Every structure is written in C-alpha cells, then in structure tokens.
Steps between C-alpha positions, in 0.01 A plus 500: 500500500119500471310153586187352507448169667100362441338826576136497384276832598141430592300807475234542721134394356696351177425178403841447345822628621659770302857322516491091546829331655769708312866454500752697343813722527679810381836620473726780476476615131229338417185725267182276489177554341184381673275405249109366577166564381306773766420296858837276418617626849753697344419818687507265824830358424663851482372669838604154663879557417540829742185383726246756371279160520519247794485142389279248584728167490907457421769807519660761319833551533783728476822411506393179694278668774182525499251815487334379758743420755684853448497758723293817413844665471599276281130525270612823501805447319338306248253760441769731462699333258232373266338760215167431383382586246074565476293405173295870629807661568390522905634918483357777693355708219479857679870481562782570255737263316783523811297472776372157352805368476633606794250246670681229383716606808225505729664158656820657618351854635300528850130561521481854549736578198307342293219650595622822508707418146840578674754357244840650500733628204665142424121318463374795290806468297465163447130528436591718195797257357216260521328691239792486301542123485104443420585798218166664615422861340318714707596724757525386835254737667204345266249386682432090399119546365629685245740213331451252247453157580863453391589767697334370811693163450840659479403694797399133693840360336666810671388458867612091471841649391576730796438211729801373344318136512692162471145365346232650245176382489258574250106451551435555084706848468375518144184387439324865494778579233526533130709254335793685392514691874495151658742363323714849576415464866636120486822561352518752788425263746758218338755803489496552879433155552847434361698797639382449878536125455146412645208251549211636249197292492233664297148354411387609172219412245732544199654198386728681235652741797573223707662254218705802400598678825480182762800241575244296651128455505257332686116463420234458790157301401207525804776588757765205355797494370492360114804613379897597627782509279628720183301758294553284118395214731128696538378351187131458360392288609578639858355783340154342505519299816581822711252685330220229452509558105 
C-alpha cells in the first residue's frame, strides 16, 4: 500500500541528509514502531508518507503511484484519509474539545465553512462518538488549555478518528506522557488499529511499547535503515547498535 523506493531527504544547509537511500513497504494491517535515537530521521520518515515533506531523491508511494506525480486532488485524498497524530498535540487551545476534532474534517468541508465553523448535525455527532471511542472525560464544551496532557492526546486521537483514516501516523504520540497513560493511550491506538483494519506507523522512544504493542518494527540510525523484521527479533544487541550503547 505504502512504498518507498531510495528516497533520501537533503535538508537545506545540512551536511548529512536526514533520510539516506531508503526502501521499504507497508501493508494493510500492519502496526510498526519506529524506533531511533533523536536526529535518526524518524520524524522525516513520517511526514514523507502523506507528503508533509518533499523528498530530495527516490519516491513514495501509495498504492503504486507516486506523491509526486498525483494530482492535487488526489494529495488531497491522501491528506484526507491519513490521521496524524502530533508528539505536541498540534490543538487550538482557546477552542473546546469538539471544535478540535471537528478539524480533522477540515479536508472534506469548503473554505468558508471552515472558517466560519459551519459543521452540520451528522459531523457534530460524530465528533462526540469520537469522544466515546478515545473514552475521554470531560465535557465537550471544555476549552483544550484546560486538559491534561492525557487529555489533550485523546483529544488529538479524536480528530484522526473522525477523518475515518485508512492510515495513522504517529510523530511520538507519547513521549510527553506518564508511563502508565502511554501505555493506556497505546492499547487505544492498537484497539482502533485493529477494528478499522489500518496502516499505523508510529515512531516512539520506548522500546518496551513497541516490543509489546508493534507486529513489526523498524529502527532508523543517522537517517538508515538498521533494522526490519519482528519485535522478539529486536534483541540487544540491536538494542545498542540503534542506540549507540
């Protein structure tokens, strides 16, 4: 579904290129874990899957075409039916908890509603069953500043949701989190991972999430690819090469 074919990403003014010649694929079904030490490219690697970041050499593609030889209708589309997921959250914190998510349909409304917030019955319902799934506690009406950290995440989980995405991608969802909420929010991502049948590719820093929550991981070393395969297979000794210990 998802493909990369020698894409490297050359930054400019960097020496080194944040990705170097990388080739790999995802399918249907599939949960990975990114794993890589900060500056392993793995924040490149994600916002190259929906084209959030251009590449320098090689292609990405989806379902064998390429981002770059789509049509802006057909970006579009992409955009639309991928939810990403921000290490900061990326919500609007003077608003409330149902006008955040309702942004996540910002891709299928016209300028001027979203501007002027015009979202009918149907969206506003589903914004609110959206709270539901993420099991998030607070009234609707409350404005985002005012949450938790583990709030604001279920909020950000909420507005991928209601774009009803084929793909998730997550830029380290959990790294401003407690343990035991990260490992809550995981087992909420692997949950809707599993009911909506998608593509979830997820860079974290926590090796013990991503051997217990991944079916596959991969680990990133200056903007290479070291490792592809199962989570037991991560060993060690990988352990220390990815993380120069």
């Amino acid at each position: 579904m998802i493909k990369f074919e020698n894409v490297s990403v050359l930054y400019p003014g960097a020496a080194e290129p944040a990705l170097k010649n990388l080739s790999i694929h995802f399918n249907q079904g599939e949960f990975v874990c990114v794993l890589g030490k900060s500056g392993a490219g793995k924040s490149t690697f994600i916002r190259c899957i929906n084209g959030l970041q251009p590449v320098s050499e090689g292609t990405v593609k989806w379902n064998d075409k390429s981002l770059s030889e789509m049509t802006p209708k057909e970006n579009l589309e992409i955009r639309r039916k991928t939810g990403m997921i921000f290490q900061h959250f990326n919500l609007i914190p003077r608003m409330s908890v149902v006008q955040n998510i309702l942004t996540g349909l910002f891709g299928y409304k016209k300028s001027y509603e979203n501007l002027l917030g015009l979202f009918n019955s149907n969206e506003r319902m589903s914004a609110l069953e959206a709270i539901d799934q993420v099991e998030l506690t607070v009234e609707p009406t409350r404005r985002v500043e005012n949450l938790s950290g583990g709030q604001k995440q279920r909020v950000a989980i909420a507005r991928a949701l209601i774009q009803n995405p084929n793909v998730f991608l997550g830029d380290e969802p959990v790294a401003s989190l407690d343990p035991g909420t990260a490992e809550r929010i995981f087992h909420l991502l692997k949950e809707t991972h599993i009911k909506r049948n998608l593509v979830s590719i997820i860079n974290v820093h926590d090796v013990g999430l991503a051997k217990k929550f991944a079916t596959r991981i991969i680990a990133l070393k200056k903007g290479r690819l070291i490792f592809d395969g199962a989570p037991e297979k991560f060993d060690e000794k990988l352990y220390a090469e990815t993380y120069n210990q």
